[in-house]
PDB file of N, CA and C in Angstrom:
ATOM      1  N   UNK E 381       5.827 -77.291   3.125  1.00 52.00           N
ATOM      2  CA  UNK E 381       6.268 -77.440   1.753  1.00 52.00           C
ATOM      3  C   UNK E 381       7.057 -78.740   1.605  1.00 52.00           C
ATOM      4  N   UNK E 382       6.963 -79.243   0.447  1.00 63.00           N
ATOM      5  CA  UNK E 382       7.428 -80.542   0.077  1.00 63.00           C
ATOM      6  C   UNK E 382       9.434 -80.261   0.533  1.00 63.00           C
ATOM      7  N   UNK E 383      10.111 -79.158   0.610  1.00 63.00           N
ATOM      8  CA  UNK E 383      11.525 -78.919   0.864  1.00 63.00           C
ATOM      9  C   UNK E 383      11.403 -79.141   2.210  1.00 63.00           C
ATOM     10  N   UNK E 384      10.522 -78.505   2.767  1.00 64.00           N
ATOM     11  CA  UNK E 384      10.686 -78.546   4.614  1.00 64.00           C
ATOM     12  C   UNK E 384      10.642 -80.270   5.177  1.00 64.00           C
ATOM     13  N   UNK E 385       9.602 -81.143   4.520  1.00 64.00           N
ATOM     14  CA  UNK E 385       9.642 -82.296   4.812  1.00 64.00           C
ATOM     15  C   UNK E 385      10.954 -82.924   4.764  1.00 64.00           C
ATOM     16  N   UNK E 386      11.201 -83.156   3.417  1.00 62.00           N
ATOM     17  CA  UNK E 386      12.593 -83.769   3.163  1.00 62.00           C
ATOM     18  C   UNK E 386      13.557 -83.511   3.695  1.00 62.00           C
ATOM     19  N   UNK E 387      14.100 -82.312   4.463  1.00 68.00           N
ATOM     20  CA  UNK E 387      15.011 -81.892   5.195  1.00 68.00           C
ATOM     21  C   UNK E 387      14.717 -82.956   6.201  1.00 68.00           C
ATOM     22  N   UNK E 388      13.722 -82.795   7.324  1.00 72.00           N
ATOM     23  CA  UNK E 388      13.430 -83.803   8.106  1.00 72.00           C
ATOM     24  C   UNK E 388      13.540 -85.012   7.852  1.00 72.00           C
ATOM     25  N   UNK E 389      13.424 -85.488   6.772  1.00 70.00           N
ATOM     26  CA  UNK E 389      13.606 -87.308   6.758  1.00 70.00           C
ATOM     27  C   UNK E 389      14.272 -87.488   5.981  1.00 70.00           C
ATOM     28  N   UNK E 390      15.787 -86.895   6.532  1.00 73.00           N
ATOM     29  CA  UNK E 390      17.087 -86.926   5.777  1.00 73.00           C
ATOM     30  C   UNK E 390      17.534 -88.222   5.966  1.00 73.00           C
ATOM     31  N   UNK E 391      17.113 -89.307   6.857  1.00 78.00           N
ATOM     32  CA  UNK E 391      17.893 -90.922   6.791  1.00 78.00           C
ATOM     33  C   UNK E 391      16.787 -91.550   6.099  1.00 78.00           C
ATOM     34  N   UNK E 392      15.206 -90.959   5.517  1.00 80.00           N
ATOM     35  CA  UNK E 392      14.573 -91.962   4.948  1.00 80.00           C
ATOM     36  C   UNK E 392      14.801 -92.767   4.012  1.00 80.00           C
ATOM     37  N   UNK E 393      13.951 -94.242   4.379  1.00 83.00           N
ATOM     38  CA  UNK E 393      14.116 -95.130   2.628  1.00 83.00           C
ATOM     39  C   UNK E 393      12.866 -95.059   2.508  1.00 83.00           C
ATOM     40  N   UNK E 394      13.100 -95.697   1.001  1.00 85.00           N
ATOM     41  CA  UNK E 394      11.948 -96.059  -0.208  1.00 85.00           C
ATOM     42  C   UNK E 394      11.691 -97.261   0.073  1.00 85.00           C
ATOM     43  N   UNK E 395      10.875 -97.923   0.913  1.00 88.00           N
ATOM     44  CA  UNK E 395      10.734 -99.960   0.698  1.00 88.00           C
ATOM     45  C   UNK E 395       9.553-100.104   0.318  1.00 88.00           C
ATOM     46  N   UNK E 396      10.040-100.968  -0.813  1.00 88.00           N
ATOM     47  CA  UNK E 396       8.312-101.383  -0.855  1.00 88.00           C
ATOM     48  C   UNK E 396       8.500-102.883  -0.997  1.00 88.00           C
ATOM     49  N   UNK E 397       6.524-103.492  -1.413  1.00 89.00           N
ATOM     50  CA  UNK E 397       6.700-105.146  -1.012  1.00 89.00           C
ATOM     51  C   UNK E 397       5.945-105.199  -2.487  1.00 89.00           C
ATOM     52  N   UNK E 398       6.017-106.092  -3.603  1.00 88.00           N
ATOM     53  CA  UNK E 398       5.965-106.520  -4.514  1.00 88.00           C
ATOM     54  C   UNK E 398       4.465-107.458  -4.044  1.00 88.00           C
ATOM     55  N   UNK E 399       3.115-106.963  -4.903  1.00 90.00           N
ATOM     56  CA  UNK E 399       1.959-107.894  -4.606  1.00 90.00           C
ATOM     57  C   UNK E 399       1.610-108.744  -5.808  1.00 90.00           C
ATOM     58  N   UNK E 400       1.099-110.011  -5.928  1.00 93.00           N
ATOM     59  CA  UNK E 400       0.668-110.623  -6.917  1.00 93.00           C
ATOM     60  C   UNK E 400      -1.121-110.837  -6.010  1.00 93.00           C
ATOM     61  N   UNK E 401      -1.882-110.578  -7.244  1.00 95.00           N
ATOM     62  CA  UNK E 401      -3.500-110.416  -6.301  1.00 95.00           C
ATOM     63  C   UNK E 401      -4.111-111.170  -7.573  1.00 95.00           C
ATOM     64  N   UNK E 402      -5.197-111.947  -7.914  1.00 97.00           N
ATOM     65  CA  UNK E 402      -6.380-112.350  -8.656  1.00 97.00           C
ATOM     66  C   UNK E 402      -7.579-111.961  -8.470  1.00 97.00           C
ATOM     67  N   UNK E 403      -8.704-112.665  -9.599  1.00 97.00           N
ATOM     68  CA  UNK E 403      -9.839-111.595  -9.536  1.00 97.00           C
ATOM     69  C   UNK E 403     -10.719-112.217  -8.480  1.00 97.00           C
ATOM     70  N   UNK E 404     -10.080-112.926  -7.456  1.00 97.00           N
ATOM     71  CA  UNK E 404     -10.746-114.120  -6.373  1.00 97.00           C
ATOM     72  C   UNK E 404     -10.848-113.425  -4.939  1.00 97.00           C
ATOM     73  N   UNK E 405      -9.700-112.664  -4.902  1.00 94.00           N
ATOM     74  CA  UNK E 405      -9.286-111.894  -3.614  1.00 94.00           C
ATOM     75  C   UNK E 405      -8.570-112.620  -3.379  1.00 94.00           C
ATOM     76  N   UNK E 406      -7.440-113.272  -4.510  1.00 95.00           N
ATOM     77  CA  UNK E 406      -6.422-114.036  -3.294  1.00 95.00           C
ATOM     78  C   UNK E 406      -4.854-113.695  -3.829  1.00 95.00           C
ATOM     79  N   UNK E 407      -4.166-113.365  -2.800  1.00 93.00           N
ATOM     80  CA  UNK E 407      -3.070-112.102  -2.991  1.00 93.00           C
ATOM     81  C   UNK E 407      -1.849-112.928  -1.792  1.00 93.00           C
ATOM     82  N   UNK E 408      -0.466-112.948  -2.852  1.00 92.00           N
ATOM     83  CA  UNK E 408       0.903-113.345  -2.169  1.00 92.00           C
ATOM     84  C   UNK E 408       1.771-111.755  -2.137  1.00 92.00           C
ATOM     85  N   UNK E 409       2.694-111.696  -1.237  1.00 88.00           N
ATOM     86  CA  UNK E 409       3.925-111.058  -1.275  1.00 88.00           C
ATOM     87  C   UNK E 409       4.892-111.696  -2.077  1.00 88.00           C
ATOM     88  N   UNK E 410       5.333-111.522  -3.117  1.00 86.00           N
ATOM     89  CA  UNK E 410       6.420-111.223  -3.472  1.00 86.00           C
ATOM     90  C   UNK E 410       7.889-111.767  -3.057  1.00 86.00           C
ATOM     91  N   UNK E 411       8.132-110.045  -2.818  1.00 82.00           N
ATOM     92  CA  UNK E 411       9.149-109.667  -2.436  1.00 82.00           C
ATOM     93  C   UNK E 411       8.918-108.205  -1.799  1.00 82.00           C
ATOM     94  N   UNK E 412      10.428-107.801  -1.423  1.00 86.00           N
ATOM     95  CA  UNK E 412      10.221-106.393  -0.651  1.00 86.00           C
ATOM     96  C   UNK E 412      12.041-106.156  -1.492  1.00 86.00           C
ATOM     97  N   UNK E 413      11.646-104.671  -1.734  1.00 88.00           N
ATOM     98  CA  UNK E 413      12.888-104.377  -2.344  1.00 88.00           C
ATOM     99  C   UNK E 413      13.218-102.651  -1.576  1.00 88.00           C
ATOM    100  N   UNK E 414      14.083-101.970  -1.832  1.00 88.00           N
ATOM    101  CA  UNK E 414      14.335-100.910  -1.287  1.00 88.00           C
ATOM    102  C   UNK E 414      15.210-100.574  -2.291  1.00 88.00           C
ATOM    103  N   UNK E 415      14.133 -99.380  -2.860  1.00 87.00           N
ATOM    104  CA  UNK E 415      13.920 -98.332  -4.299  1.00 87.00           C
ATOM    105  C   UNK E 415      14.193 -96.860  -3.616  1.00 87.00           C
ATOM    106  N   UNK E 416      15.479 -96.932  -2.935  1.00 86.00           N
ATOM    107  CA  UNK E 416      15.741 -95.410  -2.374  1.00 86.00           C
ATOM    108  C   UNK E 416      16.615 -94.242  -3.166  1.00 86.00           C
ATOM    109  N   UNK E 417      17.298 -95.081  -4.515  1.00 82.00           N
ATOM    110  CA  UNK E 417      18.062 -94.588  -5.307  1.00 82.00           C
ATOM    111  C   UNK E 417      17.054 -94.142  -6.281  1.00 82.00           C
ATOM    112  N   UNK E 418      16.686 -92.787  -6.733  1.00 84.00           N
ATOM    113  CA  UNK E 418      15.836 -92.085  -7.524  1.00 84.00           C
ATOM    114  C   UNK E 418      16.363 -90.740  -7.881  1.00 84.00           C
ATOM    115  N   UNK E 419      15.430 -90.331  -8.634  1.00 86.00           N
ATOM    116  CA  UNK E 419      16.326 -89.356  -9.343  1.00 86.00           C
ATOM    117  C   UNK E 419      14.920 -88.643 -10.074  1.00 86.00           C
ATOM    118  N   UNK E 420      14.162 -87.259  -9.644  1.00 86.00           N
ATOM    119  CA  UNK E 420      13.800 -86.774 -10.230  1.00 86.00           C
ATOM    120  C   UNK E 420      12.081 -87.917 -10.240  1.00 86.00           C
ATOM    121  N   UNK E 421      11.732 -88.422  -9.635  1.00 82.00           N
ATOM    122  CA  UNK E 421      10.869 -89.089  -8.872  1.00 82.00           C
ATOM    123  C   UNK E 421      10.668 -90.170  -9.908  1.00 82.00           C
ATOM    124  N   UNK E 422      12.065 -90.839 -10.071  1.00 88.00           N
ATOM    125  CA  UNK E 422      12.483 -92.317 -10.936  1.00 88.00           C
ATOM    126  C   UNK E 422      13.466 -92.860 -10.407  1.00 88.00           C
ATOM    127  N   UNK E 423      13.053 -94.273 -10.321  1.00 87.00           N
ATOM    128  CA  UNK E 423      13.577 -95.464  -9.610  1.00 87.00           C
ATOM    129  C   UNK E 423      14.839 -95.628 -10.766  1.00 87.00           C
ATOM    130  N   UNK E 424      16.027 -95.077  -9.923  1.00 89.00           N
ATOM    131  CA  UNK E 424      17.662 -95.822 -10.334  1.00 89.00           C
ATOM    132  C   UNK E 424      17.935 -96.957 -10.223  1.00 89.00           C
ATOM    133  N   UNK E 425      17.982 -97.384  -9.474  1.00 87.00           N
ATOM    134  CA  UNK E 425      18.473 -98.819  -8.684  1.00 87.00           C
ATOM    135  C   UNK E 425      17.078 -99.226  -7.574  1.00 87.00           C
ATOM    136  N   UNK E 426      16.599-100.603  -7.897  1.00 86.00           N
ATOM    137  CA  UNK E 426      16.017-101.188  -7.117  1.00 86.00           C
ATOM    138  C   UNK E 426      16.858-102.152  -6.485  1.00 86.00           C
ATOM    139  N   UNK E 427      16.949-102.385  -5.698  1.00 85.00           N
ATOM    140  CA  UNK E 427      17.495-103.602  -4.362  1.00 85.00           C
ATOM    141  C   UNK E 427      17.061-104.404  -4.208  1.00 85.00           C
ATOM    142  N   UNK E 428      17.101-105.884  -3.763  1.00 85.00           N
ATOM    143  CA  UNK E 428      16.052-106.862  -3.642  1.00 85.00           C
ATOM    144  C   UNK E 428      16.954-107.925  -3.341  1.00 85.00           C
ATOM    145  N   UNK E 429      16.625-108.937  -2.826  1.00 82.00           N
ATOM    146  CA  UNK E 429      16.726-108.352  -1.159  1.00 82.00           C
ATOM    147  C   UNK E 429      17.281-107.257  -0.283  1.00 82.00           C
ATOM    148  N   UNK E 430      16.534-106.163  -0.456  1.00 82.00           N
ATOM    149  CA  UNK E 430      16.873-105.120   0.758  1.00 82.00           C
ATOM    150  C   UNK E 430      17.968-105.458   1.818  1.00 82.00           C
ATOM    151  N   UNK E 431      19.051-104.933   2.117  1.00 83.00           N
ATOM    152  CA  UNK E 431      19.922-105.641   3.417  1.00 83.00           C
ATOM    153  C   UNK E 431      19.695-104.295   4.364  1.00 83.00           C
ATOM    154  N   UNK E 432      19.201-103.294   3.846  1.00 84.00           N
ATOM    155  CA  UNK E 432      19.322-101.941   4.903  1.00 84.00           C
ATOM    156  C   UNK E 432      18.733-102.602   5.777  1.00 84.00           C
ATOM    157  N   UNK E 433      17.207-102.891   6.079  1.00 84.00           N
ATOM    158  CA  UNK E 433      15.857-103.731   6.873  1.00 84.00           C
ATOM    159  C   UNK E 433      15.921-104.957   7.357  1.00 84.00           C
ATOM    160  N   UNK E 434      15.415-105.069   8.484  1.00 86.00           N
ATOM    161  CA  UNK E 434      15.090-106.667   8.551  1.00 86.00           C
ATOM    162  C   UNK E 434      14.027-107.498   8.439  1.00 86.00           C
ATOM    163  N   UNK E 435      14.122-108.715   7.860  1.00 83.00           N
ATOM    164  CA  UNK E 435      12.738-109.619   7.390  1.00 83.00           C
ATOM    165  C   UNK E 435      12.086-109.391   8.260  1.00 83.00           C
ATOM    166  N   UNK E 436      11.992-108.946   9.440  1.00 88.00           N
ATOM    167  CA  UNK E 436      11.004-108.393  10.750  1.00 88.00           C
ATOM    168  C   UNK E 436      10.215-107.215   9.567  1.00 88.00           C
ATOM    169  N   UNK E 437      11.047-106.227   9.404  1.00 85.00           N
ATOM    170  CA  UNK E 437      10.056-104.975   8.698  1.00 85.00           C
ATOM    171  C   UNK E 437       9.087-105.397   7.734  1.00 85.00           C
ATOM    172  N   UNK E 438       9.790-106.315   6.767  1.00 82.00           N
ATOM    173  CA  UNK E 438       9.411-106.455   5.777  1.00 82.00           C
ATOM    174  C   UNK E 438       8.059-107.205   5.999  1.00 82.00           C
ATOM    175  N   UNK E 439       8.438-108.254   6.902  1.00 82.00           N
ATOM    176  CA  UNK E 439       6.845-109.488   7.179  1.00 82.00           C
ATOM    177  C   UNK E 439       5.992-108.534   7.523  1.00 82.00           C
ATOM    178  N   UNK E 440       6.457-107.305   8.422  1.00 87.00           N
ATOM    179  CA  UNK E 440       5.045-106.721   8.812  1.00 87.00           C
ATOM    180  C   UNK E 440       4.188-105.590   7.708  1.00 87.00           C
ATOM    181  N   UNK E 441       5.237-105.166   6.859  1.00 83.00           N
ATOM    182  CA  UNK E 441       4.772-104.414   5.519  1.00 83.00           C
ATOM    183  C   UNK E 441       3.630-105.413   4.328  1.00 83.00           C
ATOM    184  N   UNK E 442       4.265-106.627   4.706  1.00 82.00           N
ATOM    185  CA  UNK E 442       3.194-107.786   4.140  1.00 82.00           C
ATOM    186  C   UNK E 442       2.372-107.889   4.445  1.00 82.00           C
ATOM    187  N   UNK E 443       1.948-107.701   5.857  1.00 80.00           N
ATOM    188  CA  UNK E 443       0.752-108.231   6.277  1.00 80.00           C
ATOM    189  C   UNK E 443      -0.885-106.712   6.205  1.00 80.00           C
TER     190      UNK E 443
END
């Protein structure tokens, strides 16, 4: 059940990476922000630059 999970990934975050894509196939990153503040499955506070993570996580969420 969706309660049993969440108990378990009681230190999880929300990160995500911001895509810009065209109708070419040609696609940049952004950014990466960490959207862990929610409420009722809505983004409170987005972050950006993320400081929880390091640009290590993030480059590899890019790729």
């Amino acid at each position: 059940s969706p309660i049993f999970i969440m108990q378990l990934a009681e230190h999880a975050r929300h990160l995500e990476v911001q895509i810009l894509a065209d109708q070419y196939g040609n696609a940049i990153s952004l950014f990466g922000r960490d959207c862990s503040i929610q409420r009722r499955h809505q983004k409170i506070i987005e972050e950006a630059p993320a400081t929880i993570v390091s640009t290590t996580t993030f480059e590899q969420m890019e790729r």
